[in-house]
Short mmCIF file of C-alpha atoms in Angstrom, two decimals:
data_model
loop_
_atom_site.label_atom_id
_atom_site.label_comp_id
_atom_site.label_asym_id
_atom_site.label_seq_id
_atom_site.Cartn_x
_atom_site.Cartn_y
_atom_site.Cartn_z
CA UNK K 6 108.37 22.15 -157.55
CA UNK K 7 106.38 25.36 -158.12
CA UNK K 8 103.42 26.52 -156.07
CA UNK K 9 101.02 25.20 -158.74
CA UNK K 10 102.96 21.94 -159.01
CA UNK K 11 102.43 21.38 -155.28
CA UNK K 12 98.68 21.90 -155.51
CA UNK K 13 98.42 19.72 -158.61
CA UNK K 14 100.34 16.94 -156.87
CA UNK K 15 97.67 16.69 -154.17
CA UNK K 16 95.16 15.64 -156.84
CA UNK K 17 97.55 13.75 -159.13
CA UNK K 18 96.81 10.25 -157.84
CA UNK K 19 93.07 10.81 -157.95
CA UNK K 20 93.19 12.30 -161.45
CA UNK K 21 95.19 9.31 -162.71
CA UNK K 22 92.57 6.90 -161.34
CA UNK K 23 89.51 9.02 -162.28
CA UNK K 24 88.92 7.43 -165.74
CA UNK K 25 88.53 4.04 -164.05
CA UNK K 26 86.18 5.15 -161.26
CA UNK K 27 82.42 4.67 -161.47
CA UNK K 28 80.57 7.85 -160.54
CA UNK K 29 77.72 6.10 -158.71
CA UNK K 30 79.89 3.93 -156.46
CA UNK K 31 79.91 4.71 -152.71
CA UNK K 32 82.96 5.75 -150.71
CA UNK K 33 83.20 2.24 -149.28
CA UNK K 34 84.23 1.04 -152.74
CA UNK K 35 86.32 3.95 -154.00
CA UNK K 36 88.20 5.32 -151.01
CA UNK K 37 91.07 3.72 -149.09
CA UNK K 38 92.25 5.69 -146.04
CA UNK K 39 94.58 2.80 -145.19
CA UNK K 40 96.92 4.02 -147.94
CA UNK K 41 97.86 7.10 -145.91
CA UNK K 42 97.46 5.70 -142.39
CA UNK K 43 101.14 4.97 -141.68
CA UNK K 44 102.30 8.36 -142.99
CA UNK K 45 99.73 10.35 -141.01
CA UNK K 46 100.34 8.43 -137.79
CA UNK K 47 104.09 8.76 -138.14
CA UNK K 48 103.69 12.52 -138.40
CA UNK K 49 101.38 12.76 -135.39
CA UNK K 50 103.18 14.24 -132.37
CA UNK K 51 100.76 13.15 -129.66
CA UNK K 52 99.63 16.69 -128.92
CA UNK K 53 95.99 17.54 -128.27
CA UNK K 54 94.01 16.94 -131.46
CA UNK K 55 90.33 17.38 -132.31
CA UNK K 56 88.34 15.96 -135.23
CA UNK K 57 85.18 17.75 -136.38
CA UNK K 58 82.38 16.30 -138.49
CA UNK K 59 78.67 16.78 -139.10
CA UNK K 60 76.84 18.48 -141.95
CA UNK K 61 76.36 22.18 -142.66
CA UNK K 62 78.57 24.38 -140.50
CA UNK K 63 81.12 21.82 -139.36
CA UNK K 64 83.87 24.08 -140.73
CA UNK K 65 82.41 26.96 -138.75
CA UNK K 66 82.43 24.87 -135.57
CA UNK K 67 86.06 23.92 -136.18
CA UNK K 68 86.97 27.55 -136.82
CA UNK K 69 85.18 28.79 -133.69
CA UNK K 70 86.94 26.21 -131.54
CA UNK K 71 90.32 27.12 -133.01
CA UNK K 72 89.82 30.80 -132.25
CA UNK K 73 88.81 30.00 -128.68
CA UNK K 74 91.73 27.62 -128.08
CA UNK K 75 94.17 30.25 -129.39
CA UNK K 76 93.63 32.06 -126.11
CA UNK K 77 95.40 29.19 -124.35
CA UNK K 78 98.06 28.01 -126.79
CA UNK K 79 99.16 27.98 -130.40
CA UNK K 80 96.47 26.30 -132.49
CA UNK K 81 96.46 24.63 -135.90
CA UNK K 82 93.37 24.38 -138.06
CA UNK K 83 92.72 22.30 -141.18
CA UNK K 84 89.45 22.90 -143.05
CA UNK K 85 88.02 22.50 -146.52
CA UNK K 86 87.01 23.47 -149.08
CA UNK K 87 88.77 26.77 -149.66
CA UNK K 88 87.20 29.89 -151.13
CA UNK K 89 89.95 31.82 -152.89
CA UNK K 90 93.27 30.15 -152.13
CA UNK K 91 94.19 26.56 -151.35
CA UNK K 92 96.30 27.93 -148.49
CA UNK K 93 93.10 28.68 -146.58
CA UNK K 94 92.91 25.00 -145.69
CA UNK K 95 95.93 25.25 -143.35
CA UNK K 96 96.21 27.84 -140.57
CA UNK K 97 98.18 28.38 -137.39
CA UNK K 98 96.73 30.95 -135.03
CA UNK K 99 94.62 32.25 -137.89
CA UNK K 100 97.54 32.76 -140.31
CA UNK K 101 97.47 30.84 -143.59
CA UNK K 102 100.36 28.66 -144.67
CA UNK K 103 102.68 30.61 -146.97
CA UNK K 104 103.26 29.57 -150.58
CA UNK K 105 106.88 28.76 -149.79
CA UNK K 106 106.06 26.60 -146.78
CA UNK K 107 103.23 24.89 -148.64
CA UNK K 108 105.55 23.99 -151.53
CA UNK K 109 108.37 22.88 -149.25
CA UNK K 110 106.01 20.70 -147.20
CA UNK K 111 104.54 18.97 -150.25
CA UNK K 112 108.05 18.42 -151.65
CA UNK K 113 109.21 16.81 -148.42
CA UNK K 114 106.21 14.44 -148.30
CA UNK K 115 106.17 13.55 -151.99
CA UNK K 116 108.67 10.63 -151.81
CA UNK K 117 106.56 8.87 -149.17
CA UNK K 118 103.35 9.21 -151.14
CA UNK K 119 105.06 8.27 -154.40
CA UNK K 120 106.20 5.03 -152.77
CA UNK K 121 102.60 4.20 -151.86
CA UNK K 122 101.14 5.27 -155.21
CA UNK K 123 103.61 3.14 -157.13
CA UNK K 124 102.03 -0.07 -155.91
CA UNK K 125 98.37 0.79 -156.47
CA UNK K 126 96.09 -0.70 -159.14
CA UNK K 127 94.86 1.66 -161.87
CA UNK K 128 91.47 2.28 -160.23
CA UNK K 129 92.94 3.04 -156.78
CA UNK K 130 94.23 6.40 -155.60
CA UNK K 131 95.69 8.28 -152.67
CA UNK K 132 92.94 10.60 -151.45
CA UNK K 133 93.74 14.32 -151.74
CA UNK K 134 92.49 14.78 -148.19
CA UNK K 135 95.02 12.20 -147.02
CA UNK K 136 97.83 14.28 -148.46
CA UNK K 137 96.24 17.43 -147.03
CA UNK K 138 96.11 15.85 -143.58
CA UNK K 139 99.81 15.02 -143.79
CA UNK K 140 100.55 18.59 -144.89
CA UNK K 141 98.60 19.88 -141.90
CA UNK K 142 100.46 17.59 -139.50
CA UNK K 143 103.82 18.76 -140.86
CA UNK K 144 102.83 22.42 -140.88
CA UNK K 145 101.50 22.30 -137.33
CA UNK K 146 104.64 20.52 -136.09
CA UNK K 147 106.88 23.13 -137.70
CA UNK K 148 105.05 25.82 -135.71
CA UNK K 149 104.95 23.85 -132.46
CA UNK K 150 101.19 24.00 -132.02
CA UNK K 151 99.60 22.92 -128.76
CA UNK K 152 96.13 22.20 -130.18
CA UNK K 153 95.32 20.88 -133.65
CA UNK K 154 91.85 20.78 -135.20
CA UNK K 155 90.93 18.79 -138.30
CA UNK K 156 87.69 19.14 -140.22
CA UNK K 157 86.69 15.83 -141.78
CA UNK K 158 85.42 15.68 -145.34
CA UNK K 159 81.87 14.75 -146.28
CA UNK K 160 82.14 11.47 -144.36
CA UNK K 161 84.46 9.91 -141.79
CA UNK K 162 84.61 6.13 -142.08
CA UNK K 163 86.46 6.27 -145.40
CA UNK K 164 87.98 9.70 -144.86
CA UNK K 165 91.74 9.92 -144.30
CA UNK K 166 91.29 12.41 -141.46
CA UNK K 167 90.13 9.41 -139.44
CA UNK K 168 93.79 8.33 -139.39
CA UNK K 169 94.58 11.13 -136.94
CA UNK K 170 94.51 9.70 -133.39
CA UNK K 171 92.36 12.53 -132.07
CA UNK K 172 91.63 13.18 -128.37
CA UNK K 173 88.23 14.84 -128.85
CA UNK K 174 85.48 14.87 -131.47
CA UNK K 175 82.80 17.44 -132.34
CA UNK K 176 79.73 16.38 -134.31
CA UNK K 177 77.37 19.14 -135.34
CA UNK K 178 73.89 18.50 -136.77
CA UNK K 179 73.83 15.67 -139.32
CA UNK K 180 71.26 15.65 -142.09
CA UNK K 181 70.62 13.78 -145.33
CA UNK K 182 73.46 14.69 -147.72
CA UNK K 183 75.95 13.09 -150.11
CA UNK K 184 73.68 10.06 -150.34
CA UNK K 185 75.58 8.65 -153.30
CA UNK K 186 78.79 8.42 -151.27
CA UNK K 187 77.65 8.00 -147.66
CA UNK K 188 74.36 6.08 -147.68
CA UNK K 189 70.74 6.50 -148.69
CA UNK K 190 69.27 7.01 -145.21
CA UNK K 191 69.96 9.38 -142.35
CA UNK K 192 70.96 6.50 -140.09
CA UNK K 193 73.47 5.22 -142.68
CA UNK K 194 75.03 8.66 -142.95
CA UNK K 195 75.13 8.97 -139.15
CA UNK K 196 76.83 5.59 -138.93
CA UNK K 197 79.50 6.71 -141.41
CA UNK K 198 80.17 9.91 -139.49
CA UNK K 199 80.11 8.12 -136.13
CA UNK K 200 83.54 6.71 -136.98
CA UNK K 201 84.96 10.04 -135.83
CA UNK K 202 84.54 8.54 -132.34
CA UNK K 203 87.68 6.53 -131.57
CA UNK K 204 88.60 4.36 -128.65
CA UNK K 205 90.72 6.25 -126.12
CA UNK K 206 89.19 9.66 -126.79
CA UNK K 207 88.64 11.96 -123.83
CA UNK K 208 85.31 13.27 -125.02
CA UNK K 209 82.81 13.54 -127.87
CA UNK K 210 80.41 16.49 -128.14
CA UNK K 211 77.23 15.88 -130.11
CA UNK K 212 75.21 18.78 -131.52
CA UNK K 213 71.45 18.85 -131.94
CA UNK K 214 70.34 15.72 -133.82
CA UNK K 215 67.33 13.71 -134.88
CA UNK K 216 66.61 11.06 -132.24
CA UNK K 217 67.75 8.18 -134.44
CA UNK K 218 71.02 9.96 -135.28
CA UNK K 219 71.71 10.67 -131.63
CA UNK K 220 71.13 7.00 -130.86
CA UNK K 221 73.63 5.90 -133.54
CA UNK K 222 76.28 8.30 -132.27
CA UNK K 223 75.73 7.54 -128.60
CA UNK K 224 75.84 3.79 -129.23
CA UNK K 225 79.23 4.18 -130.93
CA UNK K 226 80.55 6.31 -128.06
CA UNK K 227 79.41 3.78 -125.44
CA UNK K 228 80.93 0.95 -127.45
CA UNK K 229 84.26 2.79 -127.61
CA UNK K 230 84.13 3.91 -123.97
CA UNK K 231 84.18 7.64 -124.78
CA UNK K 232 82.43 10.19 -122.49
CA UNK K 233 79.56 11.94 -124.30
CA UNK K 234 78.10 15.44 -124.02
CA UNK K 235 74.77 15.86 -125.82
CA UNK K 236 73.11 19.06 -127.01
CA UNK K 237 69.95 19.79 -125.09
CA UNK K 238 70.93 17.61 -122.15
CA UNK K 239 74.50 18.61 -121.25
CA UNK K 240 74.83 21.93 -123.10
CA UNK K 241 72.64 24.25 -125.13
CA UNK K 242 72.34 27.57 -126.91
CA UNK K 243 69.14 29.45 -126.20
CA UNK K 244 67.64 32.95 -126.28
CA UNK K 245 68.91 32.95 -129.87
CA UNK K 246 68.21 36.19 -131.69
CA UNK K 247 69.23 37.90 -134.91
CA UNK K 248 70.82 41.31 -135.23
CA UNK K 249 71.79 43.19 -138.38
CA UNK K 250 75.46 42.33 -137.79
CA UNK K 251 75.23 38.81 -136.38
CA UNK K 252 73.72 36.57 -133.72
CA UNK K 253 73.26 36.78 -129.97
CA UNK K 254 72.57 33.92 -127.62
CA UNK K 255 73.14 32.47 -124.17
CA UNK K 256 75.04 29.22 -123.74
CA UNK K 257 74.54 26.78 -120.89
CA UNK K 258 76.90 23.94 -120.07
CA UNK K 259 77.18 21.63 -117.07
CA UNK K 260 79.94 23.89 -115.75
CA UNK K 261 78.82 27.42 -116.51
CA UNK K 262 76.24 29.84 -117.89
CA UNK K 263 77.45 32.27 -120.58
CA UNK K 264 75.08 35.19 -120.98
CA UNK K 265 74.54 37.37 -124.06
CA UNK K 266 77.32 36.17 -126.34
CA UNK K 267 77.67 37.85 -129.74
CA UNK K 268 79.10 36.40 -132.94
CA UNK K 269 79.25 38.30 -136.27
CA UNK K 270 77.91 35.25 -138.13
CA UNK K 271 74.38 34.68 -139.37
CA UNK K 272 72.06 31.76 -138.64
CA UNK K 273 70.69 30.05 -135.56
CA UNK K 274 72.82 27.01 -136.41
CA UNK K 275 75.91 29.13 -135.74
CA UNK K 276 74.77 29.66 -132.16
CA UNK K 277 74.47 25.89 -131.81
CA UNK K 278 77.97 25.54 -133.26
CA UNK K 279 79.17 28.08 -130.72
CA UNK K 280 77.72 26.04 -127.86
CA UNK K 281 79.44 22.96 -129.30
CA UNK K 282 82.79 24.77 -129.46
CA UNK K 283 82.48 26.15 -125.93
CA UNK K 284 81.60 22.84 -124.26
CA UNK K 285 84.55 21.18 -126.03
CA UNK K 286 86.91 24.00 -125.04
CA UNK K 287 85.84 23.64 -121.40
CA UNK K 288 87.01 20.03 -121.38
CA UNK K 289 90.14 20.60 -123.45
CA UNK K 290 91.39 23.54 -121.38
CA UNK K 291 90.05 22.44 -118.01
CA UNK K 292 89.86 24.74 -114.99
CA UNK K 293 91.78 27.53 -116.75
CA UNK K 294 88.90 28.10 -119.17
CA UNK K 295 87.22 31.41 -118.34
CA UNK K 296 88.64 31.15 -114.83
CA UNK K 297 88.05 34.84 -114.07
CA UNK K 298 86.41 38.00 -115.44
CA UNK K 299 89.48 38.85 -117.51
CA UNK K 300 89.46 35.45 -119.22
CA UNK K 301 85.71 35.75 -119.80
CA UNK K 302 86.17 39.12 -121.50
CA UNK K 303 88.94 37.70 -123.70
CA UNK K 304 86.55 34.99 -124.86
CA UNK K 305 83.87 37.55 -125.68
CA UNK K 306 86.39 39.69 -127.57
CA UNK K 307 87.47 36.72 -129.69
CA UNK K 308 83.86 35.86 -130.49
CA UNK K 309 83.10 39.44 -131.52
CA UNK K 310 85.99 39.30 -134.00
CA UNK K 311 85.07 36.06 -135.76
CA UNK K 312 85.09 36.20 -139.56
CA UNK K 313 84.20 33.16 -141.69
CA UNK K 314 83.42 34.30 -145.23
CA UNK K 315 80.73 32.64 -147.30
CA UNK K 316 78.76 31.06 -144.47
CA UNK K 317 75.54 33.10 -144.47
CA UNK K 318 77.60 36.24 -145.01
CA UNK K 319 76.08 39.68 -145.60
CA UNK K 320 78.26 41.21 -148.31
CA UNK K 321 76.15 44.31 -148.94
CA UNK K 322 73.78 46.43 -146.88
CA UNK K 323 72.23 48.64 -149.57
CA UNK K 324 70.71 46.57 -151.01
CA UNK K 325 71.10 43.60 -148.71
CA UNK K 326 72.98 40.73 -150.37
CA UNK K 327 73.34 37.49 -148.44
CA UNK K 328 75.50 34.60 -149.67
CA UNK K 329 75.81 31.02 -148.48
CA UNK K 330 77.33 27.70 -149.57
CA UNK K 331 73.99 25.92 -149.77
CA UNK K 332 73.21 23.00 -152.06
CA UNK K 333 70.36 21.20 -150.28
CA UNK K 334 66.86 21.80 -148.93
CA UNK K 335 67.78 21.79 -145.24
CA UNK K 336 70.47 24.44 -145.67
CA UNK K 337 68.00 26.49 -147.70
CA UNK K 338 65.76 26.67 -144.63
CA UNK K 339 68.53 28.41 -142.73
CA UNK K 340 69.02 30.95 -145.53
CA UNK K 341 65.27 31.61 -145.75
CA UNK K 342 65.11 32.13 -141.98
CA UNK K 343 68.00 34.61 -142.18
CA UNK K 344 66.37 36.52 -145.05
CA UNK K 345 63.16 36.89 -143.08
CA UNK K 346 64.97 37.94 -139.91
CA UNK K 347 66.91 40.55 -141.91
CA UNK K 348 63.62 41.91 -143.28
CA UNK K 349 64.29 41.22 -146.96
CA UNK K 350 60.93 39.74 -147.86
CA UNK K 351 61.27 40.94 -151.46
CA UNK K 352 64.62 39.27 -152.13
CA UNK K 353 65.32 37.14 -155.18
CA UNK K 354 67.16 33.90 -154.52
CA UNK K 355 69.91 33.27 -157.08
CA UNK K 356 70.74 29.55 -157.24
CA UNK K 357 74.10 28.41 -158.62
CA UNK K 358 73.64 24.75 -157.66
CA UNK K 359 74.94 21.94 -159.91
CA UNK K 360 72.58 19.42 -161.51
CA UNK K 361 73.78 16.58 -159.28
CA UNK K 362 73.05 18.50 -156.08
CA UNK K 363 69.66 19.22 -154.50
CA UNK K 364 68.76 22.27 -156.59
CA UNK K 365 65.18 21.00 -156.79
CA UNK K 366 64.85 20.78 -153.01
CA UNK K 367 66.32 24.26 -152.57
CA UNK K 368 64.08 25.76 -155.24
CA UNK K 369 61.00 24.11 -153.77
CA UNK K 370 61.77 25.46 -150.29
CA UNK K 371 62.42 28.97 -151.64
CA UNK K 372 59.26 28.89 -153.76
CA UNK K 373 57.10 27.78 -150.84
CA UNK K 374 58.57 30.62 -148.78
CA UNK K 375 57.28 33.07 -151.42
CA UNK K 376 60.59 34.29 -152.82
CA UNK K 377 61.52 34.75 -156.47
CA UNK K 378 64.07 32.41 -158.06
CA UNK K 379 66.81 32.96 -160.63
CA UNK K 380 68.90 30.05 -161.87
CA UNK K 381 72.49 30.38 -163.02
CA UNK K 382 75.77 28.47 -163.05
CA UNK K 383 79.41 28.79 -162.11
CA UNK K 384 82.13 28.80 -164.75
CA UNK K 385 84.14 25.86 -163.36
CA UNK K 386 83.63 23.02 -165.89
CA UNK K 387 84.02 20.46 -163.09
CA UNK K 388 80.43 21.14 -162.01
CA UNK K 389 77.49 19.71 -163.95
CA UNK K 390 75.22 22.39 -165.43
CA UNK K 391 73.44 20.99 -168.48
CA UNK K 392 70.71 23.61 -168.83
CA UNK K 393 67.90 21.36 -167.64
CA UNK K 394 67.00 22.99 -164.34
CA UNK K 395 64.57 25.65 -165.57
CA UNK K 396 62.51 23.15 -167.55
CA UNK K 397 62.35 20.70 -164.64
CA UNK K 398 61.32 23.39 -162.15
CA UNK K 399 58.64 24.82 -164.42
CA UNK K 400 57.15 21.33 -164.95
CA UNK K 401 56.74 21.24 -161.18
CA UNK K 402 55.03 24.61 -161.16
CA UNK K 403 58.00 26.61 -159.84
CA UNK K 404 58.45 29.92 -161.66
CA UNK K 405 62.03 30.99 -162.30
CA UNK K 406 64.27 32.91 -164.68
CA UNK K 407 67.60 31.76 -166.09
CA UNK K 408 70.77 33.82 -166.34
CA UNK K 409 73.72 32.52 -168.34
CA UNK K 410 76.31 33.46 -165.71
CA UNK K 411 76.56 34.57 -162.14
CA UNK K 412 77.82 37.99 -163.18
CA UNK K 413 74.81 38.43 -165.49
CA UNK K 414 72.47 37.46 -162.65
CA UNK K 415 74.06 39.99 -160.32
CA UNK K 416 73.87 42.75 -162.93
CA UNK K 417 70.31 42.08 -164.08
CA UNK K 418 68.59 41.39 -160.77
CA UNK K 419 68.10 44.54 -158.76
CA UNK K 420 67.31 44.94 -155.09
CA UNK K 421 67.97 42.48 -152.29
CA UNK K 422 69.43 39.09 -153.20
CA UNK K 423 70.24 35.79 -151.53
CA UNK K 424 72.87 33.85 -153.47
CA UNK K 425 73.14 30.11 -152.83
CA UNK K 426 75.47 27.62 -154.44
CA UNK K 427 78.84 25.89 -154.49
CA UNK K 428 82.06 27.32 -153.10
CA UNK K 429 83.01 28.32 -156.65
CA UNK K 430 80.10 30.74 -156.51
CA UNK K 431 81.92 32.49 -153.66
CA UNK K 432 85.16 32.59 -155.63
CA UNK K 433 83.41 34.24 -158.57
CA UNK K 434 81.71 36.84 -156.40
CA UNK K 435 84.90 37.63 -154.48
CA UNK K 436 85.02 39.54 -151.23
#
């Protein structure tokens, strides 16, 4: 098995079933985490594990927590999607899985998954994220990690990551997204993601939410007998302020007050993610967490060194160019806020958002904020770009220009830019 063979194998079952799947069907019909449950639970070692879900920034929250926990023991991290290399999805103490170990791990797991796949009907498949979760379990075990963190996919109830018997759960802000797969209302989406809360957990940490979402999550936690910490009541980030190189804030928990923390990440939501990561780390580590001035300084040093590319990242200073994986109206608000705080009132927003995502909501938010708009596309044929966006926006009174490719947009549009779109947009731009 070559390196490419290993990556292709992760998607092989899905690709075989794809012709028989109906695009508009929800996850409850198409996905079957029970197919990978026995494999994932067999691989689980019983060490401290954390599941992370939510909406925008859940990967950032998982990453922050992993960097903090590294101070106290070897830590594994599984996230998705990747930006440049599939290996980015699997890390131990910040180091990506090597090509050789990735290939060897997939090869060792293949017979087990083949045995499951052989008995499936033509329209059923083993989820790629189920195989990825098994890879992560094996990789973490090989490196004797103490703490393992798993970012869930877009949902949880029908996501194979839910097969991991986690000890703790983080839930950052949930908003209306992936309605085709997860549900048409915010409460339905919250219900889906609430399945990250499992009986026997030691704690669930809930980020800032709409009242109805908080009620759905809290009800699930009470039902499962899991202690809950809620943003705004039990912990909080405040005195949030922008700087040219990142964010500063204070964090309050029931145990401690952390003053003037700095992270080299943009967006007020990242300060909320930081508070979420800190309150979880307090419980996971216990009394050893920031037990003295030396430990406090180590935490601050780790936070100052955070690097999470593509999440409201400034990739140029002259002119300012800001990029973000944003495909919906709510995320656009964060990008607009960052642009204003960075003083780039004359920026053009370049949107590389597929037709089946919320390009209209993003464009409307950007237009109302007074920024110019350029539409473009990514080259990956997997994404739907049928050339209809400009006409639809102009019928709604939203002025825009169209550029045939992302590279053309970058070359033709001068001055400050904010680039929003899919992760493939980040791959095309590069670092």
